[in-house]
Amino acid sequence: MSVSSPLPASVEHGESVPRHAVDHVEARVRALCERYARKLPFHGWHHVGFVRDKSVEFARLNGSDVSVVETAALVHDVNYLVRRNSPAAAGSGLRRAVLADAGVADPVAEWIDALVDEAEMRTRHRHISREAQALSDADTLFKALPVTPVVLAHRYLAENGVSLRELANKIVGEQRGAHDEGFYFYSPAAAAAYSRWATANLELWQCIKESLDDPTVERLLTAVG
Ligand SMILES: [Fe+2]
């Protein structure tokens, strides 16, 4: 179900987010990420910047509103500033405050907040809006990058206070269905370029899950802390 349809025509066909407002949101989110960098070893500015850059690329490809997608990408993970290991909705208050301070019109801010929820890995489905698809593809790509399990997964554990088993269960539990049903990536270009990485990543996490059932592996992990 698309969330863009209830918007007034002036928003659907008009100005969306002016450049100066996007820049204002970027400066504010970047400052927050840098100030609270120790709270955000995984979802810090390096993640937000990556998701912004890639979501703009995917928004241009799928014809969605680039300014809305860019702004949504900038505020999509502010929930981690509000509460550790939380859903996107937990950041709604801070998200709306950042958007209001930047002068983003209320209906557009509402649209952005809704599309962030719509793009969430845990609940997204085949028929989300184009803007949510662009954001989702960028955020999902970050998860599927071959470098993420190697240099960033341990940061996720530290940031969110979860065990390796909990993270492996979360990744396989949330991503396997979308992968097997063919909407892991929405953009055909993203699917063509990155599906191999996604498949390898899911297989790795499935193997990690299986390895944790071996008591000798558990003892090994306990021994290394
Ligand atoms: Fe994210």
mmCIF file of N, CA and C in Angstrom, residues 38-41 43 77-87 90 154-162:
data_model
loop_
_atom_site.group_PDB
_atom_site.id
_atom_site.type_symbol
_atom_site.label_atom_id
_atom_site.label_comp_id
_atom_site.label_asym_id
_atom_site.label_seq_id
_atom_site.Cartn_x
_atom_site.Cartn_y
_atom_site.Cartn_z
ATOM 1 N N ARG A 38 29.646 7.823 20.114
ATOM 2 C CA ARG A 38 29.934 6.642 20.944
ATOM 3 C C ARG A 38 28.703 5.766 21.159
ATOM 4 N N LYS A 39 27.511 6.362 21.023
ATOM 5 C CA LYS A 39 26.262 5.593 21.132
ATOM 6 C C LYS A 39 25.912 4.902 19.823
ATOM 7 N N LEU A 40 26.586 5.335 18.728
ATOM 8 C CA LEU A 40 26.188 4.889 17.388
ATOM 9 C C LEU A 40 27.351 4.272 16.593
ATOM 10 N N PRO A 41 28.021 3.257 17.148
ATOM 11 C CA PRO A 41 29.142 2.703 16.371
ATOM 12 C C PRO A 41 28.707 2.048 15.061
ATOM 13 N N HIS A 43 25.133 2.672 13.610
ATOM 14 C CA HIS A 43 24.206 3.547 12.891
ATOM 15 C C HIS A 43 24.640 5.011 12.902
ATOM 16 N N ASP A 77 17.246 6.768 10.772
ATOM 17 C CA ASP A 77 17.714 5.989 11.929
ATOM 18 C C ASP A 77 17.862 6.823 13.199
ATOM 19 N N VAL A 78 17.184 7.977 13.282
ATOM 20 C CA VAL A 78 17.335 8.785 14.500
ATOM 21 C C VAL A 78 16.761 8.075 15.729
ATOM 22 N N ASN A 79 15.974 7.033 15.507
ATOM 23 C CA ASN A 79 15.450 6.257 16.644
ATOM 24 C C ASN A 79 16.582 5.697 17.513
ATOM 25 N N TYR A 80 17.756 5.433 16.897
ATOM 26 C CA TYR A 80 18.856 4.884 17.698
ATOM 27 C C TYR A 80 19.475 5.935 18.630
ATOM 28 N N LEU A 81 19.185 7.208 18.357
ATOM 29 C CA LEU A 81 19.590 8.267 19.284
ATOM 30 C C LEU A 81 18.629 8.338 20.465
ATOM 31 N N VAL A 82 17.389 7.929 20.207
ATOM 32 C CA VAL A 82 16.346 8.019 21.235
ATOM 33 C C VAL A 82 16.398 6.809 22.160
ATOM 34 N N ARG A 83 16.486 5.618 21.542
ATOM 35 C CA ARG A 83 16.471 4.388 22.342
ATOM 36 C C ARG A 83 17.259 3.305 21.642
ATOM 37 N N ARG A 84 18.091 2.644 22.416
ATOM 38 C CA ARG A 84 18.909 1.543 21.922
ATOM 39 C C ARG A 84 18.024 0.425 21.364
ATOM 40 N N ASN A 85 18.455 -0.192 20.275
ATOM 41 C CA ASN A 85 17.785 -1.373 19.717
ATOM 42 C C ASN A 85 16.280 -1.155 19.536
ATOM 43 N N SER A 86 15.914 -0.033 18.929
ATOM 44 C CA SER A 86 14.498 0.334 18.824
ATOM 45 C C SER A 86 14.010 0.307 17.374
ATOM 46 N N PRO A 87 12.689 0.240 17.179
ATOM 47 C CA PRO A 87 12.149 0.348 15.814
ATOM 48 C C PRO A 87 12.159 1.800 15.341
ATOM 49 N N ALA A 90 10.172 4.619 17.064
ATOM 50 C CA ALA A 90 10.618 5.229 18.320
ATOM 51 C C ALA A 90 11.299 6.580 18.077
ATOM 52 N N HIS A 154 30.307 -6.489 14.614
ATOM 53 C CA HIS A 154 30.591 -6.419 16.057
ATOM 54 C C HIS A 154 30.173 -5.071 16.635
ATOM 55 N N ARG A 155 30.173 -4.052 15.793
ATOM 56 C CA ARG A 155 29.726 -2.737 16.258
ATOM 57 C C ARG A 155 28.207 -2.749 16.503
ATOM 58 N N TYR A 156 27.480 -3.515 15.671
ATOM 59 C CA TYR A 156 26.027 -3.629 15.873
ATOM 60 C C TYR A 156 25.739 -4.291 17.224
ATOM 61 N N LEU A 157 26.504 -5.341 17.529
ATOM 62 C CA LEU A 157 26.313 -6.046 18.805
ATOM 63 C C LEU A 157 26.527 -5.084 19.970
ATOM 64 N N ALA A 158 27.610 -4.301 19.886
ATOM 65 C CA ALA A 158 27.926 -3.367 20.978
ATOM 66 C C ALA A 158 26.861 -2.271 21.078
ATOM 67 N N GLU A 159 26.472 -1.720 19.936
ATOM 68 C CA GLU A 159 25.509 -0.609 19.963
ATOM 69 C C GLU A 159 24.171 -1.025 20.544
ATOM 70 N N ASN A 160 23.725 -2.207 20.157
ATOM 71 C CA ASN A 160 22.359 -2.597 20.496
ATOM 72 C C ASN A 160 22.269 -3.595 21.660
ATOM 73 N N GLY A 161 23.418 -3.973 22.200
ATOM 74 C CA GLY A 161 23.407 -4.859 23.362
ATOM 75 C C GLY A 161 22.780 -6.209 23.071
ATOM 76 N N VAL A 162 23.051 -6.755 21.881
ATOM 77 C CA VAL A 162 22.498 -8.074 21.527
ATOM 78 C C VAL A 162 23.651 -9.065 21.350
#
